[in-house]
Amino acid sequence: MAATERIARPLRREEAPRQVWRGLLGGAMLLVASLWLLAREGVNVPEWVVPAILFAIGTVMVWSPLEAAVEEDARRPRVSGMFGASSWARVAAGMALVIGTVWWFLAWEFTDNFIVRGIVSPVVVIAAGALVLGPWWLRLFRQASVERQQRIREFERAEIAAHLHDSVLQTLTLIRTNAANPTMVAALARAQERDLRGYLYGSAGDAATSMSAALRQAVAEVEDTRSVVIDVVAVGDAPLDDSTRAAVKAAREAAMNAAKHAQAPITVYSEVGGGQATIYVRDGGPGFDPAAVGSDRLGIRRSIVGRMERHGGTATIASQEGGRTEVTIQAPVQTPADPVSGGAP
């Protein structure tokens, strides 16, 4: 690495630091000298011109360290460049000129009206201080903002690195260990996909209070249990009460039946509107005849249809042999003014 840097360093073009302040200072000094010569020749020069030029010279000298501080990046001052001996010497000399010219203005009898002088003098002093120190304050505020952004980015990087270590890397290790078991690998990959989606796009809510979050959690349990892929889309959300909790459980039972007996693709779609929540569970076939289901098969009759009827909702099964099956579950949604009861069926 060191050898590479030694070889590459001569090839890198380094620009000499710009020192605009020197040019401005030299020009101002030439202007003062010219005015002095004109005054000696009898040309009438207003007495405030020379102090104004000296004030400008002092202001430029006070500002001069800021130029060296932002040579690399204007948003990130190189603070070490501000603390050189020559820099602070220029600042001290500039402040001396500024204070001297302001003191001259305060002693200058530009008017005999004491009220006008009492108003103008403080305004001039405040304006001079703001003009001289303003860029320094702006630079400090900007640097504080940049450092805050850097801390936020570092915190986010640390959070992402910790999450990747705790989830993705461990899942990859498990996938490598179970490489000979494609079912296990698919289940691990699907679980990790859900986790990453939730982490990147934000959580859908708390499964204890949100219907859509509880539905996603229920479908995830079916995926992990049966090693299948189920796509979930939730439009809108509702508080989790007795009726919506029953709808989630009925949807879980319908998704479990589809995972056991049907083909892909399996989808779960929910929407909330018009005072009710509706959940659709669809599969890819081959379908069945709902009327031909035996009385001993209680999954549909009790866990889906019966459960929804007990909680004021409905559940219908649309299917035919050789086609797809769609289970439609509807449950009333409590409004904010309605009492929300707890408990689970």
CSV table of C-alpha atoms in Angstrom, one decimal:
chain,number,residue,atom,x,y,z
A,1,MET,CA,0.0,0.0,0.0
A,2,ALA,CA,2.8,2.4,0.9
A,3,ALA,CA,4.6,1.6,-2.3
A,4,THR,CA,1.5,2.2,-4.3
A,5,GLU,CA,1.1,5.6,-2.7
A,6,ARG,CA,4.7,6.5,-3.4
A,7,ILE,CA,4.3,5.6,-7.1
A,8,ALA,CA,0.9,7.3,-7.5
A,9,ARG,CA,1.7,10.5,-5.7
A,10,PRO,CA,3.8,12.1,-8.4
A,11,LEU,CA,1.0,11.4,-10.9
A,12,ARG,CA,-1.5,13.3,-8.9
A,13,ARG,CA,-1.8,16.9,-9.8
A,14,GLU,CA,-2.0,19.1,-6.7
A,15,GLU,CA,-3.3,22.6,-7.2
A,16,ALA,CA,-1.7,25.5,-5.3
A,17,PRO,CA,-4.1,26.9,-2.7
A,18,ARG,CA,-5.9,30.0,-3.8
A,19,GLN,CA,-5.3,33.0,-1.6
A,20,VAL,CA,-7.8,35.6,-2.9
A,21,TRP,CA,-7.4,37.6,0.3
A,22,ARG,CA,-3.9,38.6,-0.7
A,23,GLY,CA,-5.0,40.1,-3.9
A,24,LEU,CA,-7.9,41.9,-2.3
A,25,LEU,CA,-5.6,43.2,0.5
A,26,GLY,CA,-3.0,44.4,-2.0
A,27,GLY,CA,-5.6,46.1,-4.1
A,28,ALA,CA,-7.1,47.9,-1.1
A,29,MET,CA,-3.6,49.0,0.0
A,30,LEU,CA,-2.9,50.4,-3.4
A,31,LEU,CA,-6.3,52.3,-3.3
A,32,VAL,CA,-5.4,53.8,0.1
A,33,ALA,CA,-2.1,54.9,-1.2
A,34,SER,CA,-3.7,56.5,-4.3
A,35,LEU,CA,-6.2,58.4,-2.1
A,36,TRP,CA,-3.4,59.6,0.1
A,37,LEU,CA,-1.5,60.9,-2.9
A,38,LEU,CA,-4.6,62.6,-4.2
A,39,ALA,CA,-5.1,64.2,-0.8
A,40,ARG,CA,-1.6,65.5,-0.9
A,41,GLU,CA,-2.2,67.0,-4.3
A,42,GLY,CA,-5.2,68.9,-2.9
A,43,VAL,CA,-7.9,66.7,-4.3
A,44,ASN,CA,-10.9,66.8,-1.9
A,45,VAL,CA,-11.4,63.2,-0.7
A,46,PRO,CA,-14.2,62.6,1.8
A,47,GLU,CA,-12.8,61.7,5.2
A,48,TRP,CA,-14.9,58.6,5.6
A,49,VAL,CA,-13.4,56.9,2.5
A,50,VAL,CA,-10.1,55.8,4.0
A,51,PRO,CA,-11.6,54.4,7.2
A,52,ALA,CA,-14.1,52.5,5.0
A,53,ILE,CA,-11.3,51.0,3.0
A,54,LEU,CA,-9.4,50.1,6.1
A,55,PHE,CA,-12.6,48.4,7.4
A,56,ALA,CA,-12.8,46.4,4.2
A,57,ILE,CA,-9.2,45.4,4.5
A,58,GLY,CA,-9.8,44.3,8.1
A,59,THR,CA,-12.9,42.3,7.1
A,60,VAL,CA,-11.0,40.5,4.3
A,61,MET,CA,-8.2,39.6,6.7
A,62,VAL,CA,-10.7,38.2,9.3
A,63,TRP,CA,-12.4,36.1,6.6
A,64,SER,CA,-9.1,34.9,5.1
A,65,PRO,CA,-8.7,31.7,7.2
A,66,LEU,CA,-12.0,30.5,5.9
A,67,GLU,CA,-10.7,30.1,2.4
A,68,ALA,CA,-7.9,27.8,3.5
A,69,ALA,CA,-10.4,25.8,5.6
A,70,VAL,CA,-12.6,24.9,2.6
A,71,GLU,CA,-10.1,24.1,0.0
A,72,GLU,CA,-11.0,20.4,0.0
A,73,ASP,CA,-14.8,20.6,0.5
A,74,ALA,CA,-16.8,23.7,1.0
A,75,ARG,CA,-19.3,21.8,3.2
A,76,ARG,CA,-16.7,20.3,5.4
A,77,PRO,CA,-14.1,22.8,6.6
A,78,ARG,CA,-10.7,21.5,7.3
A,79,VAL,CA,-10.6,22.9,10.8
A,80,SER,CA,-6.9,22.4,11.2
A,81,GLY,CA,-6.4,25.0,8.6
A,82,MET,CA,-8.0,27.6,10.8
A,83,PHE,CA,-5.5,27.3,13.6
A,84,GLY,CA,-2.2,28.1,12.0
A,85,ALA,CA,-0.1,30.9,13.5
A,86,SER,CA,-0.3,33.0,10.3
A,87,SER,CA,-4.1,32.6,10.1
A,88,TRP,CA,-4.6,33.8,13.6
A,89,ALA,CA,-2.2,36.7,13.0
A,90,ARG,CA,-4.3,37.8,10.1
A,91,VAL,CA,-7.4,37.5,12.1
A,92,ALA,CA,-5.9,39.6,15.0
A,93,ALA,CA,-4.6,42.3,12.6
A,94,GLY,CA,-8.0,42.4,10.8
A,95,MET,CA,-9.9,42.7,14.1
A,96,ALA,CA,-7.6,45.5,15.1
A,97,LEU,CA,-8.4,47.4,11.9
A,98,VAL,CA,-12.1,46.7,12.2
A,99,ILE,CA,-12.2,47.9,15.9
A,100,GLY,CA,-10.0,50.9,15.0
A,101,THR,CA,-12.3,52.0,12.2
A,102,VAL,CA,-15.4,51.5,14.2
A,103,TRP,CA,-13.9,53.5,17.1
A,104,TRP,CA,-13.1,56.3,14.6
A,105,PHE,CA,-16.7,56.3,13.4
A,106,LEU,CA,-18.0,56.5,16.9
A,107,ALA,CA,-15.7,59.5,17.6
A,108,TRP,CA,-16.5,61.1,14.2
A,109,GLU,CA,-18.8,64.1,14.6
A,110,PHE,CA,-20.7,63.4,11.4
A,111,THR,CA,-23.7,65.3,12.7
A,112,ASP,CA,-24.5,67.7,15.6
A,113,ASN,CA,-27.8,65.9,16.3
A,114,PHE,CA,-27.2,63.7,19.4
A,115,ILE,CA,-30.4,61.8,18.7
A,116,VAL,CA,-29.3,60.8,15.2
A,117,ARG,CA,-25.9,59.8,16.5
A,118,GLY,CA,-27.5,57.8,19.3
A,119,ILE,CA,-29.5,55.8,16.8
A,120,VAL,CA,-27.0,55.5,13.9
A,121,SER,CA,-23.9,54.6,16.0
A,122,PRO,CA,-25.3,51.3,17.6
A,123,VAL,CA,-26.7,50.3,14.2
A,124,VAL,CA,-23.4,50.7,12.6
A,125,VAL,CA,-21.6,48.8,15.4
A,126,ILE,CA,-24.1,45.9,15.1
A,127,ALA,CA,-23.9,45.8,11.3
A,128,ALA,CA,-20.1,45.8,11.4
A,129,GLY,CA,-20.0,43.0,13.9
A,130,ALA,CA,-22.5,40.9,11.8
A,131,LEU,CA,-20.5,41.6,8.6
A,132,VAL,CA,-17.2,40.6,10.1
A,133,LEU,CA,-18.3,37.6,12.2
A,134,GLY,CA,-21.3,36.4,10.1
A,135,PRO,CA,-19.3,34.0,7.8
A,136,TRP,CA,-17.6,32.4,10.9
A,137,TRP,CA,-21.0,31.8,12.5
A,138,LEU,CA,-22.4,30.4,9.2
A,139,ARG,CA,-19.4,28.1,8.9
A,140,LEU,CA,-19.8,26.8,12.4
A,141,PHE,CA,-23.5,26.1,11.9
A,142,ARG,CA,-22.8,24.4,8.6
A,143,GLN,CA,-20.1,22.3,10.1
A,144,ALA,CA,-22.4,21.3,13.0
A,145,SER,CA,-25.1,20.3,10.4
A,146,VAL,CA,-22.6,18.2,8.4
A,147,GLU,CA,-21.3,16.5,11.5
A,148,ARG,CA,-24.9,15.7,12.6
A,149,GLN,CA,-25.5,14.2,9.2
A,150,GLN,CA,-22.4,12.1,9.5
A,151,ARG,CA,-23.4,10.8,12.9
A,152,ILE,CA,-26.8,9.9,11.5
A,153,ARG,CA,-25.2,8.0,8.6
A,154,GLU,CA,-22.8,6.2,10.9
A,155,PHE,CA,-25.7,5.2,13.1
A,156,GLU,CA,-27.7,3.9,10.1
A,157,ARG,CA,-24.7,2.0,8.9
A,158,ALA,CA,-24.2,0.4,12.3
A,159,GLU,CA,-27.9,-0.5,12.4
A,160,ILE,CA,-27.8,-2.0,9.0
A,161,ALA,CA,-24.6,-3.9,9.7
A,162,ALA,CA,-26.1,-5.3,13.0
A,163,HIS,CA,-29.3,-6.3,11.2
A,164,LEU,CA,-27.4,-8.1,8.4
A,165,HIS,CA,-25.3,-9.9,10.9
A,166,ASP,CA,-28.2,-11.0,13.1
A,167,SER,CA,-30.4,-12.1,10.2
A,168,VAL,CA,-29.0,-12.4,6.7
A,169,LEU,CA,-25.6,-13.8,7.6
A,170,GLN,CA,-27.1,-16.3,10.0
A,171,THR,CA,-29.7,-17.4,7.4
A,172,LEU,CA,-27.0,-17.8,4.8
A,173,THR,CA,-25.1,-20.0,7.3
A,174,LEU,CA,-28.2,-22.1,7.8
A,175,ILE,CA,-28.8,-22.4,4.1
A,176,ARG,CA,-25.2,-23.6,3.6
A,177,THR,CA,-25.7,-26.2,6.4
A,178,ASN,CA,-29.0,-27.4,4.9
A,179,ALA,CA,-27.9,-27.2,1.2
A,180,ALA,CA,-29.0,-30.8,0.6
A,181,ASN,CA,-32.6,-30.0,1.8
A,182,PRO,CA,-34.3,-27.9,-0.8
A,183,THR,CA,-37.5,-27.6,1.2
A,184,MET,CA,-35.6,-26.2,4.2
A,185,VAL,CA,-33.6,-23.9,2.0
A,186,ALA,CA,-36.7,-22.5,0.4
A,187,ALA,CA,-38.4,-21.9,3.8
A,188,LEU,CA,-35.3,-20.1,5.1
A,189,ALA,CA,-35.0,-17.9,2.0
A,190,ARG,CA,-38.7,-17.0,2.2
A,191,ALA,CA,-38.5,-16.2,5.9
A,192,GLN,CA,-35.4,-14.0,5.3
A,193,GLU,CA,-37.2,-12.3,2.4
A,194,ARG,CA,-40.1,-11.3,4.7
A,195,ASP,CA,-37.7,-10.1,7.3
A,196,LEU,CA,-35.8,-7.9,4.8
A,197,ARG,CA,-38.9,-6.5,3.3
A,198,GLY,CA,-40.2,-5.5,6.7
A,199,TYR,CA,-36.9,-4.0,7.6
A,200,LEU,CA,-36.5,-2.0,4.3
A,201,TYR,CA,-40.0,-0.8,3.9
A,202,GLY,CA,-41.0,-0.5,7.5
A,203,SER,CA,-43.2,-2.6,9.7
A,204,ALA,CA,-46.9,-2.8,8.8
A,205,GLY,CA,-47.8,-2.4,12.5
A,206,ASP,CA,-48.2,-4.4,15.7
A,207,ALA,CA,-49.7,-7.8,15.2
A,208,ALA,CA,-51.5,-7.4,18.6
A,209,THR,CA,-53.4,-4.3,17.4
A,210,SER,CA,-53.3,-4.2,13.6
A,211,MET,CA,-55.4,-6.5,11.4
A,212,SER,CA,-53.1,-6.3,8.4
A,213,ALA,CA,-50.0,-7.0,10.6
A,214,ALA,CA,-51.8,-10.0,12.3
A,215,LEU,CA,-52.8,-11.3,8.8
A,216,ARG,CA,-49.2,-11.1,7.6
A,217,GLN,CA,-48.1,-12.9,10.7
A,218,ALA,CA,-50.7,-15.6,10.3
A,219,VAL,CA,-49.8,-16.2,6.6
A,220,ALA,CA,-46.1,-16.3,7.5
A,221,GLU,CA,-46.9,-19.1,10.0
A,222,VAL,CA,-48.6,-21.0,7.2
A,223,GLU,CA,-45.6,-20.5,4.9
A,224,ASP,CA,-43.1,-21.7,7.5
A,225,THR,CA,-45.3,-24.7,8.5
A,226,ARG,CA,-46.2,-25.9,4.9
A,227,SER,CA,-43.0,-24.6,3.1
A,228,VAL,CA,-45.1,-22.8,0.5
A,229,VAL,CA,-45.1,-19.3,-1.0
A,230,ILE,CA,-48.1,-17.1,-0.3
A,231,ASP,CA,-48.3,-13.5,-1.6
A,232,VAL,CA,-50.0,-11.1,0.7
A,233,VAL,CA,-51.4,-7.7,-0.3
A,234,ALA,CA,-53.1,-5.5,2.3
A,235,VAL,CA,-54.9,-2.3,1.4
A,236,GLY,CA,-55.9,-0.3,4.4
A,237,ASP,CA,-56.0,-1.4,8.0
A,238,ALA,CA,-58.3,-1.8,10.9
A,239,PRO,CA,-58.0,-2.2,14.7
A,240,LEU,CA,-57.8,-5.8,15.8
A,241,ASP,CA,-61.0,-6.6,17.7
A,242,ASP,CA,-63.2,-9.7,18.0
A,243,SER,CA,-64.5,-9.6,14.5
A,244,THR,CA,-61.3,-8.7,12.7
A,245,ARG,CA,-59.4,-11.2,14.8
A,246,ALA,CA,-61.9,-13.9,13.8
A,247,ALA,CA,-61.4,-12.9,10.1
A,248,VAL,CA,-57.6,-13.2,10.4
A,249,LYS,CA,-58.0,-16.7,11.9
A,250,ALA,CA,-60.5,-17.7,9.3
A,251,ALA,CA,-58.1,-16.5,6.6
A,252,ARG,CA,-55.3,-18.5,8.2
A,253,GLU,CA,-57.4,-21.6,8.1
A,254,ALA,CA,-58.3,-20.9,4.4
A,255,ALA,CA,-54.6,-20.4,3.6
A,256,MET,CA,-53.7,-23.6,5.4
A,257,ASN,CA,-56.2,-25.6,3.4
A,258,ALA,CA,-54.9,-24.1,0.2
A,259,ALA,CA,-51.3,-25.0,1.2
A,260,LYS,CA,-52.4,-28.5,2.0
A,261,HIS,CA,-54.7,-29.3,-0.9
A,262,ALA,CA,-54.2,-26.7,-3.7
A,263,GLN,CA,-51.6,-25.6,-6.2
A,264,ALA,CA,-49.7,-22.4,-6.5
A,265,PRO,CA,-50.1,-19.5,-6.8
A,266,ILE,CA,-51.7,-18.8,-3.5
A,267,THR,CA,-52.6,-15.2,-2.8
A,268,VAL,CA,-54.2,-13.4,0.2
A,269,TYR,CA,-55.7,-10.0,-0.4
A,270,SER,CA,-57.3,-7.8,2.2
A,271,GLU,CA,-59.0,-4.4,2.0
A,272,VAL,CA,-60.8,-2.2,4.5
A,273,GLY,CA,-63.6,0.2,3.5
A,274,GLY,CA,-67.2,1.0,4.0
A,275,GLY,CA,-67.3,-0.1,7.6
A,276,GLN,CA,-66.0,-3.7,6.9
A,277,ALA,CA,-62.9,-5.6,6.3
A,278,THR,CA,-62.7,-8.1,3.4
A,279,ILE,CA,-60.1,-10.8,2.9
A,280,TYR,CA,-59.8,-12.9,-0.2
A,281,VAL,CA,-57.8,-16.2,-0.2
A,282,ARG,CA,-57.3,-17.6,-3.7
A,283,ASP,CA,-55.3,-20.7,-4.9
A,284,GLY,CA,-54.4,-22.1,-8.3
A,285,GLY,CA,-56.7,-25.1,-8.3
A,286,PRO,CA,-57.7,-27.9,-8.9
A,287,GLY,CA,-60.8,-26.8,-6.9
A,288,PHE,CA,-63.5,-28.9,-5.3
A,289,ASP,CA,-67.3,-29.1,-4.8
A,290,PRO,CA,-68.2,-27.4,-1.5
A,291,ALA,CA,-71.5,-29.3,-1.3
A,292,ALA,CA,-69.6,-32.6,-1.5
A,293,VAL,CA,-67.5,-31.9,1.6
A,294,GLY,CA,-68.3,-34.5,4.3
A,295,SER,CA,-69.9,-33.6,7.6
A,296,ASP,CA,-66.7,-34.8,9.3
A,297,ARG,CA,-64.6,-32.1,7.6
A,298,LEU,CA,-64.9,-29.3,10.2
A,299,GLY,CA,-62.2,-27.0,8.8
A,300,ILE,CA,-64.4,-25.1,6.5
A,301,ARG,CA,-67.7,-25.4,8.3
A,302,ARG,CA,-66.5,-24.4,11.8
A,303,SER,CA,-63.1,-22.7,11.5
A,304,ILE,CA,-64.1,-20.5,8.6
A,305,VAL,CA,-67.9,-20.2,8.0
A,306,GLY,CA,-69.0,-20.8,11.5
A,307,ARG,CA,-66.4,-18.6,13.1
A,308,MET,CA,-67.4,-15.6,11.0
A,309,GLU,CA,-71.1,-16.1,11.7
A,310,ARG,CA,-70.5,-16.2,15.4
A,311,HIS,CA,-68.8,-12.8,15.2
A,312,GLY,CA,-71.2,-11.0,12.9
A,313,GLY,CA,-69.4,-11.6,9.6
A,314,THR,CA,-69.7,-13.9,6.6
A,315,ALA,CA,-67.6,-16.3,4.8
A,316,THR,CA,-68.3,-17.8,1.3
A,317,ILE,CA,-66.4,-20.4,-0.7
A,318,ALA,CA,-66.5,-20.2,-4.5
A,319,SER,CA,-64.9,-23.3,-6.1
A,320,GLN,CA,-65.5,-25.9,-8.7
A,321,GLU,CA,-63.7,-29.0,-9.7
A,322,GLY,CA,-60.9,-28.3,-12.1
A,323,GLY,CA,-61.0,-24.6,-11.3
A,324,ARG,CA,-59.6,-22.2,-8.7
A,325,THR,CA,-60.9,-21.7,-5.2
A,326,GLU,CA,-61.7,-18.3,-3.6
A,327,VAL,CA,-62.7,-17.8,0.0
A,328,THR,CA,-64.2,-14.4,0.7
A,329,ILE,CA,-64.2,-13.4,4.4
A,330,GLN,CA,-66.0,-10.3,5.5
A,331,ALA,CA,-66.1,-8.8,9.0
A,332,PRO,CA,-67.5,-5.5,10.4
A,333,VAL,CA,-65.0,-2.9,11.4
A,334,GLN,CA,-65.4,-1.0,14.7
A,335,THR,CA,-65.4,2.8,14.3
A,336,PRO,CA,-63.5,4.9,16.7
A,337,ALA,CA,-66.7,5.7,18.6
A,338,ASP,CA,-67.7,2.1,19.0
A,339,PRO,CA,-66.6,0.0,22.0
A,340,VAL,CA,-63.9,-2.4,21.1
A,341,SER,CA,-64.0,-5.6,23.1
A,342,GLY,CA,-61.1,-7.9,23.7
A,343,GLY,CA,-60.7,-11.6,23.8
A,344,ALA,CA,-60.2,-14.3,21.1
A,345,PRO,CA,-62.6,-16.9,19.9
